[in-house]
Amino acid sequence: MNVLDLIVFLVFTVGTIMFGYLFGRKKQSSEEFTRGGGKVPGWVVGLSIFASFCSSISFLGYCSSAFSGNWNAFVFTLSILPAGLLAMKYFVPFYRSLGSISAYSYFEERFGRWARLYASTFYLFTQVCRSGAILYLLAVPMNVLMGWSIPLVVTVTGLGIILYSQKGGLKSVIWTEALQGAILIVGALVCLFVLLSGMPEGPSQAFSICAANDKFSLGSYGGSLVESTFWVCLIYGMFTNLNNFAIDQSYTQRYCAAPSLNEARKSAFWGSLLTLPVNVVLFLIGSCLFAFYNVNPGLLPETIKSDYVFPYFIIHELPVGLVGLLIASIFCAGMSTVATGVTSSGTIVMTDFYSYMFPNASDDQKVIVLRVASIVVGLLGICVALCFLFVDNALDAWWALSSVCSGGVLGMFFLAFLCPKAKKQHAIIGVVIGVSALILIAMQTKLTEWFNIPQFVHINLGIVISTLIIFLTGFLLCSLGKSKK
């Protein structure tokens, strides 16, 4: 990397870390740590929600997917805005009136302590896996650019994120995310401009090549449940994004950081709306990369993995100065999401586990637990990131993990939210059946090997099937109980 690029990169990345760290200079209460004082402007919260959606999984994963395949993964994005609108109308006012910063306290009110612990455990597991996927995709470009060891980059970056997220709490994370989201947008637009202007016959040539090779396809419209068709991706996206807006602690916690209900609703709307055009740009980058190397076939090594193509283009084709900006954009995209996961996970450990075991703990003790828990979750994320060294496509691996890690918790939320008469026993039976189905879906690859049977459903549909099973089982048991009476 050129010295100028290195300076640009360090200014943006180290600058954002220090920016976030400065928020933690003064002593904070547990309330300030988890809610940001309830005084963060709505537009800042909205930009931070957008930054969480557009992590390095998006920046590199979407580009890789569009380069090697088509726009099938973009179908996932189409479901974000509808989920955001539902959040505006129902979920934002609900969580602001809940009386607890934990999204899962509601499960305890409805179904008992076990339900809260069940939801909290699966949330923590999801955040550790997500942090790992993002940290890995942060390290990939530095490995291509500088030849630096991926484990080294993962470790150093993870420790930097832990530093400011555990120090400054939610307010620090939200403001830093907003800044990182702005850097991401600028970097993506600059890269797309360079790609299109670098085509020998102009931008239209890139679109012609992509159209001729079916690169803009949204996938098959067939009825297969085994392949990643348009419908499979859309349904998966709708359930996953509802899961984010309805029960993901890192989102619900931010609803309480805005100063008013109106500001909180605006944050959910603008956060989801902004994601759509930015993801269009990211997919266009991936498609245009295909067109660029189609007219310049000798420039790209034949054995390169699709996850490495975008970083390879950055280092070999972008002018000096822009290389540092683009790599900083990727870093900022990832750091924002990991920081949110670390902070929200610390909140869950404190509210759902520690405070239950030690109800008389002082506020200073709670702040210590918040910080220690944030550090532990961040370190576990680093360990998971190292495991991603052994996967071929990080985006596909994360989507499969996120579906399994969901645990069908969304189904239990719908049962509690939409069926007021549902009881504890209805939820328990639904969860047992739903999780059993989720395990079966996760193990289907092994089952096909052991029993020589075909794959029966795409693994991404695990969240859909487990959610529906838990909700419908509980609802039908509740209805059956009322009819007997």
CSV table of C-alpha atoms in Angstrom, one decimal:
chain,number,residue,atom,x,y,z
A,1,MET,CA,0.0,0.0,0.0
A,2,ASN,CA,1.3,3.5,-0.9
A,3,VAL,CA,2.3,5.7,2.0
A,4,LEU,CA,-0.5,8.2,1.2
A,5,ASP,CA,-3.1,5.4,1.2
A,6,LEU,CA,-1.8,4.1,4.5
A,7,ILE,CA,-2.2,7.6,6.0
A,8,VAL,CA,-5.7,7.9,4.6
A,9,PHE,CA,-6.6,4.5,6.0
A,10,LEU,CA,-5.2,5.2,9.4
A,11,VAL,CA,-6.8,8.6,9.7
A,12,PHE,CA,-10.3,7.2,9.0
A,13,THR,CA,-10.1,4.0,11.0
A,14,VAL,CA,-8.0,5.1,14.0
A,15,GLY,CA,-9.9,8.4,14.0
A,16,THR,CA,-13.3,6.7,14.3
A,17,ILE,CA,-12.0,4.5,17.1
A,18,MET,CA,-10.7,7.5,19.0
A,19,PHE,CA,-14.0,9.4,18.2
A,20,GLY,CA,-15.9,6.6,19.9
A,21,TYR,CA,-13.5,6.3,22.8
A,22,LEU,CA,-13.9,10.0,23.7
A,23,PHE,CA,-17.5,9.4,24.6
A,24,GLY,CA,-16.4,7.2,27.4
A,25,ARG,CA,-14.1,9.6,29.1
A,26,LYS,CA,-16.5,10.5,31.9
A,27,LYS,CA,-18.1,8.1,34.3
A,28,GLN,CA,-21.4,6.7,33.2
A,29,SER,CA,-24.3,5.1,34.9
A,30,SER,CA,-25.7,1.8,33.7
A,31,GLU,CA,-28.7,3.7,32.3
A,32,GLU,CA,-26.5,6.0,30.3
A,33,PHE,CA,-24.4,3.0,29.1
A,34,THR,CA,-27.4,1.1,27.8
A,35,ARG,CA,-29.7,3.9,26.6
A,36,GLY,CA,-27.2,6.7,25.6
A,37,GLY,CA,-29.1,9.0,28.0
A,38,GLY,CA,-32.1,8.9,25.7
A,39,LYS,CA,-30.9,12.1,24.0
A,40,VAL,CA,-29.4,10.9,20.7
A,41,PRO,CA,-30.9,12.7,17.7
A,42,GLY,CA,-33.2,10.5,15.6
A,43,TRP,CA,-31.3,11.0,12.3
A,44,VAL,CA,-28.1,9.8,14.0
A,45,VAL,CA,-29.9,6.7,15.3
A,46,GLY,CA,-31.3,6.1,11.8
A,47,LEU,CA,-27.8,6.4,10.2
A,48,SER,CA,-26.5,3.9,12.8
A,49,ILE,CA,-29.3,1.4,12.0
A,50,PHE,CA,-28.3,1.8,8.3
A,51,ALA,CA,-24.7,1.2,9.2
A,52,SER,CA,-25.6,-2.0,11.0
A,53,PHE,CA,-27.3,-3.3,7.9
A,54,CYS,CA,-24.4,-2.4,5.7
A,55,SER,CA,-21.6,-4.2,7.4
A,56,SER,CA,-18.5,-5.7,5.7
A,57,ILE,CA,-20.7,-8.7,5.1
A,58,SER,CA,-22.6,-6.4,2.7
A,59,PHE,CA,-19.7,-4.4,1.4
A,60,LEU,CA,-17.6,-7.5,0.4
A,61,GLY,CA,-20.2,-10.2,0.5
A,62,TYR,CA,-22.7,-8.6,-1.8
A,63,CYS,CA,-20.0,-7.5,-4.3
A,64,SER,CA,-18.7,-11.1,-4.3
A,65,SER,CA,-22.2,-12.5,-4.8
A,66,ALA,CA,-22.9,-10.2,-7.7
A,67,PHE,CA,-19.5,-10.9,-9.3
A,68,SER,CA,-19.7,-14.7,-9.1
A,69,GLY,CA,-23.4,-15.1,-9.6
A,70,ASN,CA,-26.2,-12.6,-10.0
A,71,TRP,CA,-28.5,-10.3,-7.9
A,72,ASN,CA,-30.3,-13.1,-6.2
A,73,ALA,CA,-29.0,-11.9,-2.8
A,74,PHE,CA,-30.4,-8.4,-3.5
A,75,VAL,CA,-33.9,-9.9,-3.0
A,76,PHE,CA,-33.0,-9.9,0.7
A,77,THR,CA,-32.7,-6.1,0.6
A,78,LEU,CA,-36.2,-5.7,-0.8
A,79,SER,CA,-37.7,-6.9,2.4
A,80,ILE,CA,-35.9,-4.4,4.6
A,81,LEU,CA,-38.2,-1.4,4.0
A,82,PRO,CA,-41.5,-3.3,4.7
A,83,ALA,CA,-39.9,-4.6,7.9
A,84,GLY,CA,-38.9,-1.0,8.8
A,85,LEU,CA,-42.4,0.3,8.2
A,86,LEU,CA,-43.8,-2.4,10.6
A,87,ALA,CA,-41.2,-1.4,13.1
A,88,MET,CA,-42.3,2.3,12.8
A,89,LYS,CA,-45.9,1.5,13.5
A,90,TYR,CA,-45.7,-1.3,16.0
A,91,PHE,CA,-42.3,-2.3,17.4
A,92,VAL,CA,-40.9,1.2,18.2
A,93,PRO,CA,-43.7,2.3,20.4
A,94,PHE,CA,-44.0,-1.1,22.0
A,95,TYR,CA,-40.3,-1.2,23.2
A,96,ARG,CA,-40.3,2.4,24.3
A,97,SER,CA,-43.2,1.6,26.6
A,98,LEU,CA,-41.9,-1.8,27.8
A,99,GLY,CA,-40.2,-0.4,30.9
A,100,SER,CA,-37.0,-2.5,30.4
A,101,ILE,CA,-34.0,-2.0,28.1
A,102,SER,CA,-33.9,-5.8,27.5
A,103,ALA,CA,-36.0,-6.8,24.5
A,104,TYR,CA,-36.5,-10.2,26.2
A,105,SER,CA,-38.1,-9.1,29.4
A,106,TYR,CA,-41.4,-9.3,27.5
A,107,PHE,CA,-41.0,-13.0,27.1
A,108,GLU,CA,-40.7,-13.4,30.9
A,109,GLU,CA,-43.9,-11.4,31.4
A,110,ARG,CA,-45.8,-13.6,29.0
A,111,PHE,CA,-44.3,-17.1,29.4
A,112,GLY,CA,-41.9,-17.1,32.4
A,113,ARG,CA,-38.2,-16.9,33.1
A,114,TRP,CA,-37.3,-19.8,30.8
A,115,ALA,CA,-38.5,-17.9,27.8
A,116,ARG,CA,-36.4,-14.9,28.5
A,117,LEU,CA,-33.3,-17.0,29.0
A,118,TYR,CA,-34.0,-19.0,25.8
A,119,ALA,CA,-34.3,-15.8,23.7
A,120,SER,CA,-31.3,-14.2,25.4
A,121,THR,CA,-29.0,-17.2,24.8
A,122,PHE,CA,-29.8,-17.5,21.1
A,123,TYR,CA,-29.3,-13.7,20.7
A,124,LEU,CA,-25.8,-13.9,22.3
A,125,PHE,CA,-24.9,-16.9,20.1
A,126,THR,CA,-26.1,-15.0,17.0
A,127,GLN,CA,-24.0,-11.9,17.9
A,128,VAL,CA,-20.8,-13.9,18.5
A,129,CYS,CA,-21.2,-15.6,15.1
A,130,ARG,CA,-22.1,-12.3,13.3
A,131,SER,CA,-19.1,-10.5,14.8
A,132,GLY,CA,-16.9,-13.4,13.6
A,133,ALA,CA,-18.1,-13.2,10.1
A,134,ILE,CA,-17.6,-9.4,9.9
A,135,LEU,CA,-14.2,-9.4,11.5
A,136,TYR,CA,-13.1,-12.1,8.9
A,137,LEU,CA,-14.3,-9.9,6.0
A,138,LEU,CA,-12.5,-7.0,7.5
A,139,ALA,CA,-9.2,-8.9,7.4
A,140,VAL,CA,-9.5,-10.1,3.8
A,141,PRO,CA,-8.7,-6.9,2.0
A,142,MET,CA,-5.7,-6.2,4.3
A,143,ASN,CA,-4.4,-9.7,3.5
A,144,VAL,CA,-4.7,-8.9,-0.3
A,145,LEU,CA,-3.4,-5.4,0.0
A,146,MET,CA,-0.5,-5.8,2.5
A,147,GLY,CA,0.0,-9.5,2.8
A,148,TRP,CA,-0.8,-9.2,6.5
A,149,SER,CA,-1.8,-12.3,8.3
A,150,ILE,CA,-5.6,-12.6,8.5
A,151,PRO,CA,-5.5,-13.8,12.2
A,152,LEU,CA,-3.3,-10.8,13.1
A,153,VAL,CA,-5.7,-8.3,11.4
A,154,VAL,CA,-8.7,-10.0,13.0
A,155,THR,CA,-7.2,-9.8,16.5
A,156,VAL,CA,-6.0,-6.2,16.3
A,157,THR,CA,-9.2,-4.9,14.7
A,158,GLY,CA,-11.3,-6.8,17.2
A,159,LEU,CA,-9.4,-5.4,20.1
A,160,GLY,CA,-9.8,-1.9,18.8
A,161,ILE,CA,-13.5,-2.3,18.5
A,162,ILE,CA,-13.7,-3.7,22.0
A,163,LEU,CA,-11.8,-0.7,23.3
A,164,TYR,CA,-14.3,2.0,22.3
A,165,SER,CA,-17.5,0.0,22.5
A,166,GLN,CA,-17.0,-1.1,26.1
A,167,LYS,CA,-15.7,2.3,27.1
A,168,GLY,CA,-18.4,4.6,25.8
A,169,GLY,CA,-21.5,2.4,25.7
A,170,LEU,CA,-24.5,2.9,23.4
A,171,LYS,CA,-24.0,6.6,22.8
A,172,SER,CA,-20.5,6.1,21.7
A,173,VAL,CA,-21.5,3.2,19.4
A,174,ILE,CA,-24.4,5.1,17.8
A,175,TRP,CA,-22.4,8.3,17.0
A,176,THR,CA,-19.4,6.3,15.7
A,177,GLU,CA,-21.7,4.2,13.6
A,178,ALA,CA,-23.3,7.3,12.1
A,179,LEU,CA,-19.8,8.6,11.1
A,180,GLN,CA,-18.8,5.1,9.8
A,181,GLY,CA,-22.0,4.9,7.7
A,182,ALA,CA,-21.2,8.2,6.0
A,183,ILE,CA,-17.7,7.0,5.2
A,184,LEU,CA,-19.2,3.8,3.7
A,185,ILE,CA,-21.5,5.7,1.4
A,186,VAL,CA,-18.8,7.9,0.1
A,187,GLY,CA,-16.4,5.0,-0.5
A,188,ALA,CA,-19.0,2.9,-2.4
A,189,LEU,CA,-20.0,5.8,-4.7
A,190,VAL,CA,-16.3,6.6,-5.4
A,191,CYS,CA,-15.6,3.0,-6.3
A,192,LEU,CA,-18.6,2.7,-8.6
A,193,PHE,CA,-17.6,5.9,-10.4
A,194,VAL,CA,-14.1,4.6,-11.0
A,195,LEU,CA,-15.3,1.3,-12.2
A,196,LEU,CA,-17.8,2.7,-14.8
A,197,SER,CA,-15.3,5.4,-16.0
A,198,GLY,CA,-12.7,2.7,-16.5
A,199,MET,CA,-14.7,0.8,-19.1
A,200,PRO,CA,-13.1,1.2,-22.6
A,201,GLU,CA,-16.4,2.0,-24.3
A,202,GLY,CA,-18.0,3.9,-21.4
A,203,PRO,CA,-20.5,2.9,-18.6
A,204,SER,CA,-23.0,1.5,-21.1
A,205,GLN,CA,-20.5,-1.3,-22.0
A,206,ALA,CA,-20.6,-2.6,-18.4
A,207,PHE,CA,-24.4,-2.8,-18.4
A,208,SER,CA,-24.4,-4.5,-21.8
A,209,ILE,CA,-21.9,-7.2,-20.7
A,210,CYS,CA,-23.8,-7.8,-17.5
A,211,ALA,CA,-27.2,-8.0,-19.2
A,212,ALA,CA,-25.8,-10.4,-21.8
A,213,ASN,CA,-24.5,-12.7,-19.0
A,214,ASP,CA,-27.7,-12.5,-17.0
A,215,LYS,CA,-25.8,-10.8,-14.1
A,216,PHE,CA,-28.8,-8.7,-13.1
A,217,SER,CA,-31.1,-11.7,-12.6
A,218,LEU,CA,-32.9,-11.9,-9.3
A,219,GLY,CA,-32.8,-15.7,-9.4
A,220,SER,CA,-35.1,-18.5,-10.5
A,221,TYR,CA,-38.9,-17.9,-9.9
A,222,GLY,CA,-39.5,-21.7,-9.6
A,223,GLY,CA,-41.1,-23.3,-6.6
A,224,SER,CA,-38.0,-25.3,-5.4
A,225,LEU,CA,-37.4,-25.0,-1.6
A,226,VAL,CA,-33.9,-26.4,-1.9
A,227,GLU,CA,-32.4,-23.8,-4.2
A,228,SER,CA,-31.9,-20.1,-3.5
A,229,THR,CA,-34.7,-19.0,-5.7
A,230,PHE,CA,-36.3,-15.5,-5.7
A,231,TRP,CA,-39.0,-16.7,-3.4
A,232,VAL,CA,-36.7,-18.5,-0.9
A,233,CYS,CA,-34.5,-15.4,-0.7
A,234,LEU,CA,-37.5,-13.0,-0.3
A,235,ILE,CA,-39.2,-15.1,2.4
A,236,TYR,CA,-35.9,-15.6,4.2
A,237,GLY,CA,-35.2,-11.8,4.0
A,238,MET,CA,-38.7,-10.9,5.3
A,239,PHE,CA,-38.4,-13.2,8.4
A,240,THR,CA,-34.8,-12.2,9.1
A,241,ASN,CA,-35.5,-8.5,8.9
A,242,LEU,CA,-38.6,-8.8,11.0
A,243,ASN,CA,-36.3,-10.7,13.4
A,244,ASN,CA,-34.0,-7.7,13.4
A,245,PHE,CA,-36.5,-5.0,13.9
A,246,ALA,CA,-38.8,-6.9,16.3
A,247,ILE,CA,-36.6,-8.8,18.7
A,248,ASP,CA,-32.9,-8.0,18.0
A,249,GLN,CA,-31.5,-6.3,21.1
A,250,SER,CA,-29.1,-4.1,19.0
A,251,TYR,CA,-32.1,-2.6,17.2
A,252,THR,CA,-34.7,-2.4,20.0
A,253,GLN,CA,-32.1,-0.8,22.3
A,254,ARG,CA,-31.6,2.0,19.9
A,255,TYR,CA,-35.3,2.8,19.8
A,256,CYS,CA,-34.9,3.9,23.4
A,257,ALA,CA,-31.9,6.1,22.7
A,258,ALA,CA,-33.9,8.7,20.7
A,259,PRO,CA,-35.4,11.6,22.7
A,260,SER,CA,-39.0,11.0,21.6
A,261,LEU,CA,-41.3,8.4,20.0
A,262,ASN,CA,-41.5,10.5,16.8
A,263,GLU,CA,-37.7,10.7,16.5
A,264,ALA,CA,-37.4,6.9,17.2
A,265,ARG,CA,-39.9,6.1,14.5
A,266,LYS,CA,-38.0,8.3,12.0
A,267,SER,CA,-34.8,6.5,12.8
A,268,ALA,CA,-36.4,3.1,12.0
A,269,PHE,CA,-37.8,4.4,8.7
A,270,TRP,CA,-34.7,6.2,7.5
A,271,GLY,CA,-32.4,3.5,8.6
A,272,SER,CA,-34.3,0.9,6.5
A,273,LEU,CA,-34.9,3.3,3.5
A,274,LEU,CA,-31.3,4.3,3.2
A,275,THR,CA,-30.2,0.7,3.0
A,276,LEU,CA,-32.0,0.1,-0.3
A,277,PRO,CA,-30.0,2.6,-2.6
A,278,VAL,CA,-26.7,1.8,-0.9
A,279,ASN,CA,-27.1,-1.9,-1.5
A,280,VAL,CA,-28.0,-1.2,-5.2
A,281,VAL,CA,-24.6,0.5,-5.4
A,282,LEU,CA,-22.8,-2.5,-3.8
A,283,PHE,CA,-24.4,-5.0,-6.2
A,284,LEU,CA,-23.6,-2.7,-9.1
A,285,ILE,CA,-20.0,-2.7,-8.0
A,286,GLY,CA,-20.0,-6.5,-8.1
A,287,SER,CA,-21.6,-6.7,-11.5
A,288,CYS,CA,-19.3,-4.0,-12.9
A,289,LEU,CA,-16.3,-5.9,-11.6
A,290,PHE,CA,-17.4,-8.8,-13.7
A,291,ALA,CA,-17.7,-6.6,-16.7
A,292,PHE,CA,-14.3,-4.9,-16.1
A,293,TYR,CA,-12.5,-8.2,-15.9
A,294,ASN,CA,-14.5,-9.6,-18.8
A,295,VAL,CA,-12.9,-7.0,-21.1
A,296,ASN,CA,-9.6,-7.3,-19.2
A,297,PRO,CA,-9.3,-11.0,-18.7
A,298,GLY,CA,-5.6,-11.1,-18.1
A,299,LEU,CA,-5.7,-8.7,-15.1
A,300,LEU,CA,-7.4,-11.2,-12.7
A,301,PRO,CA,-5.6,-14.3,-11.4
A,302,GLU,CA,-7.6,-17.4,-12.4
A,303,THR,CA,-7.5,-19.0,-8.9
A,304,ILE,CA,-8.6,-16.0,-6.9
A,305,LYS,CA,-11.7,-16.5,-4.6
A,306,SER,CA,-14.7,-14.3,-5.3
A,307,ASP,CA,-14.4,-12.7,-1.8
A,308,TYR,CA,-11.0,-11.4,-2.8
A,309,VAL,CA,-11.9,-9.9,-6.2
A,310,PHE,CA,-13.1,-6.5,-4.9
A,311,PRO,CA,-10.0,-6.0,-2.7
A,312,TYR,CA,-7.8,-7.1,-5.6
A,313,PHE,CA,-9.4,-4.5,-7.8
A,314,ILE,CA,-8.9,-1.8,-5.1
A,315,ILE,CA,-5.2,-2.3,-4.8
A,316,HIS,CA,-4.4,-2.8,-8.5
A,317,GLU,CA,-6.8,-0.4,-10.3
A,318,LEU,CA,-7.7,2.5,-8.0
A,319,PRO,CA,-5.6,5.7,-7.9
A,320,VAL,CA,-3.4,6.5,-5.0
A,321,GLY,CA,-5.4,8.0,-2.1
A,322,LEU,CA,-8.7,6.2,-3.1
A,323,VAL,CA,-7.2,2.8,-2.1
A,324,GLY,CA,-7.0,4.0,1.5
A,325,LEU,CA,-10.5,5.5,1.4
A,326,LEU,CA,-12.1,2.3,0.1
A,327,ILE,CA,-10.3,0.0,2.6
A,328,ALA,CA,-11.3,2.5,5.4
A,329,SER,CA,-14.9,2.2,4.1
A,330,ILE,CA,-14.8,-1.5,4.4
A,331,PHE,CA,-13.3,-1.3,7.9
A,332,CYS,CA,-15.8,1.3,9.0
A,333,ALA,CA,-18.7,-0.8,7.7
A,334,GLY,CA,-17.6,-3.8,9.7
A,335,MET,CA,-16.5,-2.0,12.9
A,336,SER,CA,-19.9,-0.3,13.3
A,337,THR,CA,-21.9,-3.6,13.3
A,338,VAL,CA,-19.5,-5.5,15.6
A,339,ALA,CA,-19.5,-2.6,18.1
A,340,THR,CA,-23.3,-2.6,18.2
A,341,GLY,CA,-23.3,-6.4,18.7
A,342,VAL,CA,-20.7,-6.2,21.5
A,343,THR,CA,-22.6,-3.4,23.4
A,344,SER,CA,-26.0,-4.9,23.1
A,345,SER,CA,-24.7,-8.3,24.1
A,346,GLY,CA,-23.2,-6.8,27.2
A,347,THR,CA,-26.6,-5.2,28.0
A,348,ILE,CA,-28.3,-8.6,27.8
A,349,VAL,CA,-25.7,-10.3,30.0
A,350,MET,CA,-26.2,-7.6,32.6
A,351,THR,CA,-30.0,-7.4,32.5
A,352,ASP,CA,-31.0,-11.0,31.8
A,353,PHE,CA,-28.4,-12.9,33.7
A,354,TYR,CA,-26.4,-10.9,36.2
A,355,SER,CA,-29.2,-8.7,37.6
A,356,TYR,CA,-31.4,-11.8,38.1
A,357,MET,CA,-28.6,-13.5,40.1
A,358,PHE,CA,-27.7,-10.4,42.0
A,359,PRO,CA,-30.8,-8.2,42.3
A,360,ASN,CA,-29.2,-5.9,44.9
A,361,ALA,CA,-26.1,-5.1,42.9
A,362,SER,CA,-25.0,-1.5,42.9
A,363,ASP,CA,-25.0,0.6,39.7
A,364,ASP,CA,-21.2,0.7,39.7
A,365,GLN,CA,-21.1,-3.2,39.7
A,366,LYS,CA,-23.6,-3.2,36.8
A,367,VAL,CA,-21.3,-0.9,34.7
A,368,ILE,CA,-18.4,-3.2,35.4
A,369,VAL,CA,-20.4,-6.2,34.2
A,370,LEU,CA,-21.5,-4.4,31.1
A,371,ARG,CA,-17.9,-3.7,30.2
A,372,VAL,CA,-16.5,-7.1,31.1
A,373,ALA,CA,-19.3,-8.8,29.1
A,374,SER,CA,-18.6,-6.6,26.1
A,375,ILE,CA,-15.0,-7.7,26.2
A,376,VAL,CA,-15.8,-11.4,26.5
A,377,VAL,CA,-18.3,-11.3,23.6
A,378,GLY,CA,-15.7,-9.4,21.4
A,379,LEU,CA,-13.1,-12.0,22.2
A,380,LEU,CA,-15.4,-14.8,21.3
A,381,GLY,CA,-16.2,-13.0,18.0
A,382,ILE,CA,-12.5,-13.0,17.2
A,383,CYS,CA,-12.3,-16.8,17.8
A,384,VAL,CA,-15.3,-17.3,15.4
A,385,ALA,CA,-13.6,-15.1,12.8
A,386,LEU,CA,-10.6,-17.4,12.7
A,387,CYS,CA,-13.0,-20.3,11.9
A,388,PHE,CA,-14.1,-18.5,8.8
A,389,LEU,CA,-10.7,-19.1,7.3
A,390,PHE,CA,-12.0,-22.5,6.3
A,391,VAL,CA,-15.2,-21.5,4.4
A,392,ASP,CA,-15.4,-20.7,0.7
A,393,ASN,CA,-18.1,-18.0,0.7
A,394,ALA,CA,-18.4,-15.9,3.9
A,395,LEU,CA,-21.9,-14.5,2.9
A,396,ASP,CA,-23.4,-17.9,2.3
A,397,ALA,CA,-21.9,-19.2,5.5
A,398,TRP,CA,-23.2,-16.3,7.5
A,399,TRP,CA,-26.7,-16.6,6.1
A,400,ALA,CA,-26.8,-20.3,7.0
A,401,LEU,CA,-25.5,-19.5,10.5
A,402,SER,CA,-27.9,-16.7,11.1
A,403,SER,CA,-30.9,-18.8,10.1
A,404,VAL,CA,-29.9,-21.6,12.5
A,405,CYS,CA,-28.9,-19.2,15.3
A,406,SER,CA,-32.3,-17.5,15.2
A,407,GLY,CA,-33.7,-20.3,17.3
A,408,GLY,CA,-37.2,-19.5,16.1
A,409,VAL,CA,-37.4,-16.8,18.8
A,410,LEU,CA,-39.4,-14.6,16.3
A,411,GLY,CA,-42.1,-17.3,16.4
A,412,MET,CA,-42.3,-17.0,20.2
A,413,PHE,CA,-42.5,-13.2,20.0
A,414,PHE,CA,-45.4,-13.4,17.5
A,415,LEU,CA,-47.2,-15.9,19.7
A,416,ALA,CA,-46.8,-13.5,22.7
A,417,PHE,CA,-47.6,-10.4,20.7
A,418,LEU,CA,-50.5,-11.6,18.5
A,419,CYS,CA,-52.1,-14.3,20.8
A,420,PRO,CA,-52.8,-12.7,24.2
A,421,LYS,CA,-54.5,-16.0,25.5
A,422,ALA,CA,-51.4,-18.1,24.8
A,423,LYS,CA,-50.0,-19.7,28.0
A,424,LYS,CA,-46.6,-21.0,29.1
A,425,GLN,CA,-47.3,-24.6,28.2
A,426,HIS,CA,-48.3,-23.6,24.6
A,427,ALA,CA,-45.0,-21.7,24.1
A,428,ILE,CA,-42.9,-24.6,25.5
A,429,ILE,CA,-44.5,-27.2,23.2
A,430,GLY,CA,-44.1,-24.9,20.2
A,431,VAL,CA,-40.4,-24.2,21.0
A,432,VAL,CA,-39.6,-27.9,21.5
A,433,ILE,CA,-41.1,-28.8,18.1
A,434,GLY,CA,-39.7,-25.7,16.4
A,435,VAL,CA,-36.2,-26.2,17.6
A,436,SER,CA,-36.3,-29.9,16.7
A,437,ALA,CA,-37.2,-28.9,13.2
A,438,LEU,CA,-34.4,-26.3,13.2
A,439,ILE,CA,-31.9,-29.0,14.2
A,440,LEU,CA,-33.2,-31.3,11.5
A,441,ILE,CA,-32.7,-28.6,8.9
A,442,ALA,CA,-29.2,-27.9,10.1
A,443,MET,CA,-28.3,-31.5,10.0
A,444,GLN,CA,-29.8,-32.3,6.6
A,445,THR,CA,-26.4,-32.4,4.9
A,446,LYS,CA,-25.3,-35.2,7.2
A,447,LEU,CA,-28.6,-36.9,6.9
A,448,THR,CA,-28.3,-37.0,3.1
A,449,GLU,CA,-24.9,-38.7,3.6
A,450,TRP,CA,-26.0,-41.2,6.2
A,451,PHE,CA,-29.3,-42.2,4.7
A,452,ASN,CA,-28.8,-41.3,1.0
A,453,ILE,CA,-31.9,-39.0,1.0
A,454,PRO,CA,-32.1,-35.8,-1.0
A,455,GLN,CA,-31.9,-32.4,0.6
A,456,PHE,CA,-35.5,-31.3,1.5
A,457,VAL,CA,-35.2,-27.6,2.2
A,458,HIS,CA,-32.7,-24.7,1.8
A,459,ILE,CA,-30.9,-24.1,5.1
A,460,ASN,CA,-31.8,-20.4,5.0
A,461,LEU,CA,-35.4,-21.3,5.4
A,462,GLY,CA,-34.6,-22.6,8.9
A,463,ILE,CA,-35.7,-19.3,10.5
A,464,VAL,CA,-38.9,-19.3,8.5
A,465,ILE,CA,-39.9,-22.9,9.3
A,466,SER,CA,-39.0,-22.7,13.0
A,467,THR,CA,-40.8,-19.4,13.4
A,468,LEU,CA,-44.0,-20.6,11.8
A,469,ILE,CA,-43.9,-23.9,13.7
A,470,ILE,CA,-43.6,-22.2,17.1
A,471,PHE,CA,-46.3,-19.6,16.4
A,472,LEU,CA,-48.8,-22.0,14.7
A,473,THR,CA,-48.3,-24.7,17.3
A,474,GLY,CA,-48.9,-22.3,20.2
A,475,PHE,CA,-51.8,-20.6,18.4
A,476,LEU,CA,-53.5,-23.9,17.6
A,477,LEU,CA,-53.0,-25.3,21.1
A,478,CYS,CA,-54.4,-22.0,22.5
A,479,SER,CA,-57.4,-22.2,20.2
A,480,LEU,CA,-58.0,-25.9,21.0
A,481,GLY,CA,-58.0,-25.1,24.7
A,482,LYS,CA,-60.6,-22.3,24.3
A,483,SER,CA,-62.8,-24.5,22.2
A,484,LYS,CA,-62.8,-27.3,24.8
A,485,LYS,CA,-63.8,-24.8,27.5
